[in-house]
Structure formats: structure tokens, C-alpha cells
Tab-separated table of N, CA and C in Angstrom:
chain	number	residue	atom	x	y	z
A	195	LEU	N	-15.136	-203.203	136.680
A	195	LEU	CA	-14.939	-203.309	135.248
A	195	LEU	C	-15.779	-204.446	134.674
A	196	ILE	N	-15.891	-205.528	135.420
A	196	ILE	CA	-16.679	-206.660	134.939
A	196	ILE	C	-18.155	-206.292	134.869
A	197	LEU	N	-18.664	-205.620	135.899
A	197	LEU	CA	-20.074	-205.244	135.893
A	197	LEU	C	-20.368	-204.207	134.815
A	198	TYR	N	-19.430	-203.319	134.562
A	198	TYR	CA	-19.602	-202.352	133.481
A	198	TYR	C	-19.643	-203.067	132.135
A	199	SER	N	-18.801	-204.062	131.968
A	199	SER	CA	-18.798	-204.833	130.723
A	199	SER	C	-20.108	-205.588	130.544
A	200	ILE	N	-20.625	-206.151	131.628
A	200	ILE	CA	-21.919	-206.834	131.550
A	200	ILE	C	-23.007	-205.851	131.164
A	201	ASP	N	-22.965	-204.642	131.706
A	201	ASP	CA	-23.949	-203.621	131.356
A	201	ASP	C	-23.885	-203.279	129.872
A	202	MET	N	-22.700	-203.160	129.331
A	202	MET	CA	-22.558	-202.876	127.899
A	202	MET	C	-23.100	-204.025	127.046
A	203	ILE	N	-22.834	-205.252	127.456
A	203	ILE	CA	-23.325	-206.417	126.708
A	203	ILE	C	-24.844	-206.472	126.749
A	204	VAL	N	-25.428	-206.182	127.911
A	204	VAL	CA	-26.886	-206.206	128.048
A	204	VAL	C	-27.531	-205.158	127.148
A	205	ARG	N	-26.908	-204.006	127.023
A	205	ARG	CA	-27.470	-202.950	126.173
A	205	ARG	C	-27.399	-203.303	124.694
A	206	ILE	N	-26.456	-204.158	124.323
A	206	ILE	CA	-26.286	-204.521	122.914
A	206	ILE	C	-27.065	-205.784	122.560
A	207	ILE	N	-27.005	-206.796	123.418
A	207	ILE	CA	-27.617	-208.093	123.135
A	207	ILE	C	-28.852	-208.257	124.017
A	208	SER	N	-30.014	-208.311	123.408
A	208	SER	CA	-31.258	-208.376	124.176
A	208	SER	C	-31.513	-209.755	124.782
A	209	LYS	N	-30.842	-210.784	124.314
A	209	LYS	CA	-31.061	-212.134	124.844
A	209	LYS	C	-30.542	-212.294	126.268
A	210	VAL	N	-29.617	-211.472	126.672
A	210	VAL	CA	-29.058	-211.557	128.028
A	210	VAL	C	-29.564	-210.416	128.906
A	211	GLU	N	-30.761	-209.955	128.640
A	211	GLU	CA	-31.312	-208.822	129.367
A	211	GLU	C	-31.539	-209.130	130.848
A	212	PHE	N	-31.677	-210.396	131.207
A	212	PHE	CA	-31.873	-210.769	132.605
A	212	PHE	C	-30.656	-210.425	133.464
A	213	LEU	N	-29.503	-210.241	132.849
A	213	LEU	CA	-28.285	-209.908	133.597
A	213	LEU	C	-28.247	-208.452	134.059
A	214	LYS	N	-29.126	-207.622	133.529
A	214	LYS	CA	-29.074	-206.202	133.870
A	214	LYS	C	-29.365	-205.941	135.342
A	215	PHE	N	-30.034	-206.878	135.992
A	215	PHE	CA	-30.389	-206.664	137.390
A	215	PHE	C	-29.219	-206.863	138.343
A	216	ILE	N	-28.137	-207.480	137.893
A	216	ILE	CA	-26.987	-207.682	138.783
A	216	ILE	C	-25.985	-206.543	138.698
A	217	THR	N	-26.162	-205.642	137.743
A	217	THR	CA	-25.221	-204.534	137.606
A	217	THR	C	-25.773	-203.288	138.294
A	218	PRO	N	-24.931	-202.528	138.965
A	218	PRO	CA	-25.410	-201.294	139.588
A	218	PRO	C	-25.761	-200.219	138.563
A	219	TYR	N	-25.298	-200.367	137.352
A	219	TYR	CA	-25.568	-199.375	136.315
A	219	TYR	C	-27.012	-199.410	135.858
A	220	TYR	N	-27.698	-200.501	136.101
A	220	TYR	CA	-29.125	-200.570	135.785
A	220	TYR	C	-29.911	-199.687	136.749
A	221	TYR	N	-29.498	-199.652	138.001
A	221	TYR	CA	-30.229	-198.917	139.024
A	221	TYR	C	-29.866	-197.435	139.063
A	222	ALA	N	-28.650	-197.087	138.727
A	222	ALA	CA	-28.216	-195.692	138.763
A	222	ALA	C	-27.408	-195.401	137.507
A	223	ASN	N	-28.079	-194.944	136.495
A	223	ASN	CA	-27.415	-194.605	135.243
A	223	ASN	C	-26.695	-193.267	135.415
A	224	GLY	N	-25.459	-193.211	135.007
A	224	GLY	CA	-24.663	-191.997	135.166
A	224	GLY	C	-25.236	-190.795	134.442
A	225	ALA	N	-25.837	-191.012	133.294
A	225	ALA	CA	-26.422	-189.904	132.538
A	225	ALA	C	-27.628	-189.321	133.261
A	226	ASP	N	-28.383	-190.141	133.964
A	226	ASP	CA	-29.548	-189.649	134.695
A	226	ASP	C	-29.150	-188.728	135.836
A	227	VAL	N	-28.012	-188.961	136.423
A	227	VAL	CA	-27.558	-188.123	137.532
A	227	VAL	C	-27.315	-186.697	137.053
A	228	PHE	N	-26.778	-186.558	135.856
A	228	PHE	CA	-26.483	-185.227	135.339
A	228	PHE	C	-27.673	-184.577	134.640
A	229	SER	N	-28.566	-185.366	134.072
A	229	SER	CA	-29.683	-184.790	133.325
A	229	SER	C	-30.874	-184.456	134.219
A	230	HIS	N	-31.039	-185.166	135.326
A	230	HIS	CA	-32.147	-184.904	136.242
A	230	HIS	C	-31.586	-184.340	137.544
A	231	THR	N	-32.387	-183.532	138.200
A	231	THR	CA	-31.924	-182.946	139.453
A	231	THR	C	-32.159	-183.878	140.638
A	232	THR	N	-33.039	-184.859	140.481
A	232	THR	CA	-33.305	-185.810	141.555
A	232	THR	C	-33.133	-187.231	141.033
A	233	PHE	N	-33.081	-188.152	141.955
A	233	PHE	CA	-33.016	-189.557	141.590
A	233	PHE	C	-33.990	-190.333	142.458
A	234	ASP	N	-34.269	-191.537	142.067
A	234	ASP	CA	-35.235	-192.371	142.768
A	234	ASP	C	-34.660	-192.826	144.105
A	235	THR	N	-35.314	-192.462	145.189
A	235	THR	CA	-34.807	-192.805	146.513
A	235	THR	C	-34.932	-194.296	146.811
A	236	PHE	N	-35.833	-194.981	146.122
A	236	PHE	CA	-35.970	-196.426	146.325
A	236	PHE	C	-34.662	-197.136	146.022
A	237	PHE	N	-34.015	-196.762	144.926
A	237	PHE	CA	-32.768	-197.401	144.554
A	237	PHE	C	-31.647	-197.037	145.524
A	238	LEU	N	-31.686	-195.835	146.064
A	238	LEU	CA	-30.693	-195.444	147.064
A	238	LEU	C	-30.852	-196.267	148.334
A	239	VAL	N	-32.081	-196.433	148.781
A	239	VAL	CA	-32.349	-197.238	149.974
A	239	VAL	C	-31.969	-198.690	149.722
A	240	LYS	N	-32.283	-199.184	148.540
A	240	LYS	CA	-31.944	-200.567	148.195
A	240	LYS	C	-30.427	-200.764	148.177
A	241	ALA	N	-29.697	-199.824	147.619
A	241	ALA	CA	-28.237	-199.916	147.579
A	241	ALA	C	-27.651	-199.868	148.988
A	242	CYS	N	-28.175	-199.000	149.831
A	242	CYS	CA	-27.690	-198.926	151.212
A	242	CYS	C	-27.983	-200.219	151.964
A	243	ALA	N	-29.141	-200.810	151.722
A	243	ALA	CA	-29.487	-202.078	152.367
A	243	ALA	C	-28.541	-203.187	151.925
A	244	VAL	N	-28.214	-203.227	150.650
A	244	VAL	CA	-27.281	-204.241	150.146
A	244	VAL	C	-25.907	-204.054	150.772
A	245	ILE	N	-25.467	-202.813	150.902
A	245	ILE	CA	-24.163	-202.537	151.508
A	245	ILE	C	-24.137	-202.962	152.969
A	246	ILE	N	-25.179	-202.633	153.712
A	246	ILE	CA	-25.229	-202.972	155.136
A	246	ILE	C	-25.280	-204.482	155.336
A	247	VAL	N	-26.113	-205.170	154.554
A	247	VAL	CA	-26.202	-206.628	154.665
A	247	VAL	C	-24.870	-207.271	154.293
A	248	SER	N	-24.223	-206.764	153.263
A	248	SER	CA	-22.926	-207.312	152.855
A	248	SER	C	-21.877	-207.119	153.943
A	249	LEU	N	-21.858	-205.959	154.553
A	249	LEU	CA	-20.906	-205.709	155.639
A	249	LEU	C	-21.164	-206.618	156.837
A	250	LEU	N	-22.435	-206.777	157.200
A	250	LEU	CA	-22.760	-207.643	158.330
A	250	LEU	C	-22.394	-209.094	158.045
A	251	LEU	N	-22.681	-209.562	156.847
A	251	LEU	CA	-22.325	-210.934	156.490
A	251	LEU	C	-20.814	-211.136	156.472
A	252	SER	N	-20.087	-210.150	155.981
A	252	SER	CA	-18.627	-210.288	155.954
A	252	SER	C	-18.045	-210.291	157.363
A	253	VAL	N	-18.607	-209.507	158.264
A	253	VAL	CA	-18.142	-209.513	159.650
A	253	VAL	C	-18.429	-210.864	160.292
A	254	LEU	N	-19.612	-211.418	160.040
A	254	LEU	CA	-19.954	-212.718	160.621
A	254	LEU	C	-19.069	-213.830	160.079
A	255	VAL	N	-18.787	-213.806	158.798
A	255	VAL	CA	-17.965	-214.857	158.190
A	255	VAL	C	-16.511	-214.715	158.612
A	256	LEU	N	-15.983	-213.507	158.566
A	256	LEU	CA	-14.568	-213.307	158.877
A	256	LEU	C	-14.275	-213.360	160.370
A	257	ASP	N	-15.294	-213.194	161.201
A	257	ASP	CA	-15.098	-213.271	162.640
A	257	ASP	C	-14.746	-214.696	163.061
A	258	ARG	N	-15.209	-215.670	162.327
A	258	ARG	CA	-14.946	-217.074	162.646
A	258	ARG	C	-13.575	-217.536	162.166
A	259	LYS	N	-12.976	-216.805	161.273
A	259	LYS	CA	-11.690	-217.225	160.716
A	259	LYS	C	-10.546	-216.611	161.511
A	260	ASP	N	-9.469	-217.347	161.596
A	260	ASP	CA	-8.278	-216.865	162.277
A	260	ASP	C	-7.363	-216.227	161.232
A	261	LEU	N	-7.516	-214.925	161.041
A	261	LEU	CA	-6.752	-214.236	160.008
A	261	LEU	C	-5.303	-214.001	160.421
A	262	GLY	N	-5.016	-214.086	161.707
A	262	GLY	CA	-3.656	-213.868	162.175
A	262	GLY	C	-2.753	-215.072	161.971
A	263	ALA	N	-3.339	-216.208	161.710
A	263	ALA	CA	-2.537	-217.438	161.567
A	263	ALA	C	-1.927	-217.571	160.205
């Protein structure tokens, strides 16, 4: 919800346009999915890379913590 709100603000206020890169809505617009039959594979690969790196980092960080205590 927060990232969606940031996307709406970026579309309205041009002074905060630099924030559009942190929202996933900049990379995959919902309207483009329905209007076009294909999508840019670069953004798909980039999203998968971010997910994999995030998962690996979370495993490394949480592996050191004693969650059972």
C-alpha cells in the first residue's frame, strides 16, 4: 500500500519523480499487462534477481539469530 501510494504521488507531483524507481509499479504497470500481449523480459529478470538476493540476504541474517529464544 505504501509503494502504491508513492507511485500515485510520483504521477501527480513531478518534483519527486526520483522516487518512481523504488516502486514496482514503475517497472510493471498493470495496464500494460492487459493492453500488450508481451512484457519486457529485462524487468522480469531484474525482479527475479531482487527476489533471490533478498531471500539469500534474509537467510544469512536470520541464520545468525536465535529465533527460538
